[in-house]
Amino acid sequence: MASVNTRGTGKAEAALLAEARAGKYEAFEELVNRYERKIYRLALNLTGNPEDAEDVLQETFLKAFEHLPEFREDSRFYTWIVRIAINEGLMKLRRRRASKEVAAEDATGDDGEVLPREFSDWRPNPEQIYARKELQEILQNAARALPVTFRTVFILRDIEGLSTEATAEALGLSSGAVKARLFRARLRLREELSQVFKRG
Amino acid sequence: MVNCKDCLKDLSEYLEGCLDDELRRELQAHLNGCHHCKVIFDTTRKTVELYCDGRVFPLPDNVRLRLHSALRRRWEKKRA
């Protein structure tokens, strides 16, 4: 198996991009090192499945590698690969729906009012109560219960930290739609997790 | 005076620290006296924190190695 360079050079992103475009593999690898964890987390939360998440991770960086000459530097490299990852993840979900492996629960969002129903406080520090894998499963199940349109907005805004505008651009939505979906996504996830984490 | 409905409407902006000082103070005063809203705000904040916790979703070493092997193979193929 090929060895992997894990040493961060701290080099500016623009310089790495220029070197990668000129054919220096190590420069591209450094860019991958910077963002691979975030893209994997995104893919895992979007698809809810480790095998699909690995496929999305690989396809994202392979496509970024192939299309690097087309990347326009008026947007951030990270925002660009996030768009690729979201598209790859959504394609995976569509294929799984087509093969009936998952229910077609989340093809569209709903814009109905979200009213909190659960008012119980949570037991403190769920991250200390549950083993990492168990907590990961709880969070993934809750994310899977969201319509995919809400899930993608939550992932980009709250997990990946993209701005409202960058999220809107990545998903082809208005800023208002991003804000409305984020609000509903947060409340619905909270309701789901409350069923697990509430006291008593 | 902020009521529960107004409070919920401003939840996102409050969590992101985007509210102006006066509205934030009013909202804080409501939260101090309304257990239901306080629970909603605290648990929504915790929801976001849990998903952002990098320790919960690590990249497994074998997944990482397969990614880098695939990329290097593609690069070598392109160079050949």
Coordinates of C-alpha atoms in Angstrom, one line a residue:
Chain A
M1 CA 0.0 0.0 0.0
A2 CA 1.3 3.5 -0.8
S3 CA 2.7 5.5 2.0
V4 CA 0.8 8.6 2.9
N5 CA 2.4 12.0 3.6
T6 CA 0.7 13.3 6.7
R7 CA 3.0 16.2 7.5
G8 CA 1.3 19.5 7.3
T9 CA 3.4 22.1 5.7
G10 CA 1.3 25.1 6.6
K11 CA 1.7 26.3 3.0
A12 CA -0.9 28.8 1.7
E13 CA -3.7 27.2 -0.2
A14 CA -3.2 29.2 -3.4
A15 CA 0.4 28.1 -3.6
L16 CA -0.6 24.4 -3.1
L17 CA -3.2 24.8 -5.8
A18 CA -0.7 26.3 -8.2
E19 CA 1.8 23.5 -7.6
A20 CA -1.0 20.8 -7.8
R21 CA -2.0 22.2 -11.2
A22 CA 1.6 22.1 -12.3
G23 CA 1.6 18.4 -11.6
K24 CA 3.1 18.1 -8.2
Y25 CA 1.3 15.3 -6.5
E26 CA 2.5 16.1 -3.0
A27 CA 0.8 19.5 -3.2
F28 CA -2.5 17.9 -4.1
E29 CA -2.0 15.4 -1.3
E30 CA -1.5 18.2 1.2
L31 CA -4.9 19.7 0.1
V32 CA -6.5 16.2 0.6
N33 CA -4.9 16.0 4.1
R34 CA -6.5 19.3 5.1
Y35 CA -10.0 18.4 4.2
E36 CA -10.4 14.6 4.1
R37 CA -11.8 14.3 7.6
K38 CA -14.4 17.0 7.1
I39 CA -15.5 15.5 3.8
Y40 CA -15.8 12.0 5.4
R41 CA -17.9 13.4 8.2
L42 CA -20.1 15.2 5.7
A43 CA -20.5 12.1 3.7
L44 CA -21.3 9.9 6.7
N45 CA -24.0 12.3 7.9
L46 CA -25.5 12.7 4.5
T47 CA -25.6 9.0 3.5
G48 CA -25.8 7.5 7.0
N49 CA -23.7 4.6 5.8
P50 CA -19.9 4.0 6.2
E51 CA -19.5 2.2 2.8
D52 CA -21.4 4.9 0.9
A53 CA -19.4 7.6 2.8
E54 CA -16.1 6.0 1.7
D55 CA -17.3 6.0 -1.9
V56 CA -18.3 9.6 -1.6
L57 CA -15.0 10.5 -0.1
Q58 CA -13.0 8.8 -2.9
E59 CA -15.2 10.1 -5.7
T60 CA -15.0 13.6 -4.3
F61 CA -11.2 13.8 -4.3
L62 CA -10.8 11.9 -7.6
K63 CA -13.2 14.3 -9.3
A64 CA -11.4 17.3 -7.7
F65 CA -8.1 15.8 -9.0
E66 CA -9.5 15.4 -12.5
H67 CA -11.2 18.8 -12.7
L68 CA -8.5 20.8 -10.9
P69 CA -7.7 22.8 -14.1
E70 CA -11.3 24.0 -14.2
F71 CA -11.4 25.2 -10.6
R72 CA -11.9 28.9 -10.5
E73 CA -10.1 30.6 -7.6
D74 CA -12.8 33.1 -7.0
S75 CA -14.3 30.5 -4.6
R76 CA -12.6 28.6 -1.8
F77 CA -11.2 25.2 -2.6
Y78 CA -13.1 23.7 0.4
T79 CA -16.5 25.1 -0.8
W80 CA -15.8 23.6 -4.2
I81 CA -15.1 20.1 -2.9
V82 CA -18.1 20.4 -0.6
R83 CA -20.3 20.9 -3.6
I84 CA -18.8 17.9 -5.3
A85 CA -19.3 15.8 -2.1
I86 CA -22.9 16.9 -1.7
N87 CA -23.6 16.0 -5.4
E88 CA -22.0 12.6 -5.0
G89 CA -23.8 11.9 -1.7
L90 CA -27.2 12.9 -3.2
M91 CA -26.5 10.6 -6.2
K92 CA -25.8 7.7 -3.7
L93 CA -29.1 8.4 -1.9
R94 CA -31.0 8.5 -5.2
R95 CA -29.5 5.2 -6.3
R96 CA -30.3 3.6 -3.0
R97 CA -33.9 4.8 -3.2
A98 CA -34.2 3.5 -6.7
S99 CA -33.0 0.1 -5.5
K100 CA -35.5 0.3 -2.7
E101 CA -32.9 0.0 0.0
V102 CA -34.3 3.0 1.7
A103 CA -37.8 4.4 1.8
A104 CA -38.5 7.5 -0.3
E105 CA -39.2 9.4 2.8
D106 CA -37.1 12.3 2.1
A107 CA -37.3 13.2 -1.6
T108 CA -38.7 16.6 -0.7
G109 CA -38.7 18.9 2.4
D110 CA -41.9 20.0 4.0
D111 CA -42.4 23.6 4.9
G112 CA -45.0 23.1 7.6
E113 CA -44.6 24.7 11.0
V114 CA -42.3 23.0 13.5
L115 CA -43.6 23.0 17.0
P116 CA -41.5 21.6 19.8
R117 CA -43.2 18.8 21.6
E118 CA -40.5 17.6 23.9
F119 CA -39.7 19.9 26.9
S120 CA -37.7 17.5 29.1
D121 CA -34.2 18.5 29.9
W122 CA -31.4 16.2 28.8
R123 CA -29.0 14.2 31.0
P124 CA -25.7 16.1 31.0
N125 CA -22.9 15.3 28.7
P126 CA -24.2 12.5 26.3
E127 CA -20.7 12.4 24.8
Q128 CA -19.5 11.0 28.2
I129 CA -22.4 8.6 28.8
Y130 CA -22.3 6.8 25.4
A131 CA -19.4 5.1 23.7
R132 CA -18.2 6.9 20.5
K133 CA -19.7 4.3 18.1
E134 CA -23.0 4.3 20.0
L135 CA -23.2 8.1 20.0
Q136 CA -22.3 8.2 16.3
E137 CA -25.2 5.8 15.6
I138 CA -27.7 7.8 17.6
L139 CA -26.7 11.0 15.7
Q140 CA -26.8 9.3 12.3
N141 CA -30.2 7.8 12.9
A142 CA -31.5 11.2 13.9
A143 CA -30.0 12.8 10.8
R144 CA -31.5 10.1 8.6
A145 CA -34.9 10.9 10.0
L146 CA -34.7 14.4 8.5
P147 CA -35.8 15.1 4.9
V148 CA -32.7 15.3 2.8
T149 CA -33.3 18.9 1.9
F150 CA -33.1 19.8 5.6
R151 CA -30.2 17.4 6.2
T152 CA -28.0 19.0 3.6
V153 CA -28.6 22.5 4.9
F154 CA -27.8 21.4 8.5
I155 CA -24.6 19.6 7.4
L156 CA -23.3 22.6 5.4
R157 CA -24.2 25.3 7.9
D158 CA -23.9 23.8 11.3
I159 CA -21.4 20.9 10.8
E160 CA -19.2 22.3 8.0
G161 CA -19.5 25.9 9.1
L162 CA -20.3 27.3 5.6
S163 CA -22.0 30.8 5.6
T164 CA -25.7 31.1 4.7
E165 CA -24.6 32.6 1.3
A166 CA -22.1 29.8 0.5
T167 CA -24.7 27.2 1.5
A168 CA -27.3 28.8 -0.7
E169 CA -24.9 28.9 -3.6
A170 CA -23.8 25.2 -3.1
L171 CA -27.5 24.0 -3.0
G172 CA -29.0 26.5 -5.5
L173 CA -31.3 27.9 -2.8
S174 CA -32.1 31.4 -1.7
S175 CA -30.6 32.6 1.6
G176 CA -34.2 32.8 3.1
A177 CA -34.8 29.1 2.2
V178 CA -31.4 28.2 3.8
K179 CA -32.4 30.0 7.0
A180 CA -35.9 28.5 7.2
R181 CA -34.6 24.9 6.5
L182 CA -31.8 25.3 9.1
F183 CA -34.3 26.4 11.7
R184 CA -36.5 23.4 11.1
A185 CA -33.6 21.0 10.8
R186 CA -32.2 22.0 14.2
L187 CA -35.6 21.7 15.9
R188 CA -36.4 18.4 14.4
L189 CA -33.0 16.9 15.2
R190 CA -33.5 18.2 18.8
E191 CA -36.8 16.5 19.0
E192 CA -35.3 13.2 17.8
L193 CA -32.4 13.3 20.1
S194 CA -34.6 14.3 23.1
Q195 CA -36.2 10.9 22.8
V196 CA -32.8 9.3 23.6
F197 CA -31.1 11.9 25.8
K198 CA -34.0 13.1 28.0
R199 CA -33.8 12.7 31.8
G200 CA -35.8 9.9 33.5
Chain B
M1 CA -42.2 41.8 26.0
V2 CA -41.0 38.7 24.3
N3 CA -43.3 35.7 24.4
C4 CA -42.6 32.0 23.7
K5 CA -43.5 32.3 20.0
D6 CA -41.2 35.3 19.5
C7 CA -38.5 33.5 21.4
L8 CA -38.6 30.4 19.1
K9 CA -38.5 32.7 16.0
D10 CA -35.2 34.2 17.2
L11 CA -33.7 30.9 18.2
S12 CA -31.3 30.5 15.3
E13 CA -30.0 34.1 15.4
Y14 CA -29.6 33.9 19.2
L15 CA -27.5 30.7 18.9
E16 CA -25.4 32.3 16.2
G17 CA -24.9 35.4 18.3
C18 CA -26.5 37.6 15.5
L19 CA -29.1 39.3 17.6
D20 CA -28.7 43.0 18.5
D21 CA -28.0 43.7 22.2
E22 CA -31.5 44.9 23.2
L23 CA -33.3 41.9 21.7
R24 CA -30.7 39.5 23.1
R25 CA -31.3 40.9 26.6
E26 CA -35.1 40.7 26.2
L27 CA -34.7 37.1 25.1
Q28 CA -32.4 36.2 27.9
A29 CA -34.9 37.7 30.4
H30 CA -37.6 35.5 28.9
L31 CA -35.4 32.4 29.1
N32 CA -34.6 33.1 32.7
G33 CA -38.3 32.8 33.5
C34 CA -39.5 30.2 31.0
H35 CA -38.3 26.6 31.6
H36 CA -39.7 25.2 28.3
C37 CA -37.9 27.8 26.2
K38 CA -34.7 27.4 28.2
V39 CA -34.8 23.6 27.6
I40 CA -35.4 24.1 23.9
F41 CA -32.5 26.6 23.6
D42 CA -30.1 24.6 25.7
T43 CA -30.8 21.3 23.9
T44 CA -30.8 22.8 20.4
R45 CA -27.3 24.3 21.2
K46 CA -26.2 20.9 22.5
T47 CA -27.6 19.2 19.3
V48 CA -25.4 21.4 17.2
E49 CA -22.4 20.8 19.4
L50 CA -22.7 17.1 19.3
Y51 CA -22.7 17.0 15.5
C52 CA -19.7 19.3 15.3
D53 CA -17.6 17.2 17.7
G54 CA -14.8 15.8 15.6
R55 CA -14.2 13.0 18.0
V56 CA -17.6 11.4 17.2
F57 CA -16.9 11.0 13.4
P58 CA -13.2 10.2 12.9
L59 CA -11.8 9.1 9.6
P60 CA -10.7 5.4 10.0
D61 CA -7.1 4.8 9.1
N62 CA -7.9 2.1 6.5
V63 CA -10.4 4.4 4.8
R64 CA -7.8 7.1 4.6
L65 CA -5.1 4.7 3.2
R66 CA -7.5 3.4 0.5
L67 CA -8.3 7.0 -0.5
H68 CA -4.7 8.0 -0.8
S69 CA -3.9 4.8 -2.7
A70 CA -6.7 5.5 -5.2
L71 CA -5.5 9.0 -5.7
R72 CA -1.9 8.0 -6.3
R73 CA -2.9 5.3 -8.7
R74 CA -5.0 7.9 -10.7
W75 CA -2.1 10.4 -10.7
E76 CA 0.4 7.7 -11.9
K77 CA -2.0 6.7 -14.6
K78 CA -2.4 10.2 -15.8
R79 CA 1.4 10.8 -15.7
A80 CA 2.1 7.6 -17.7

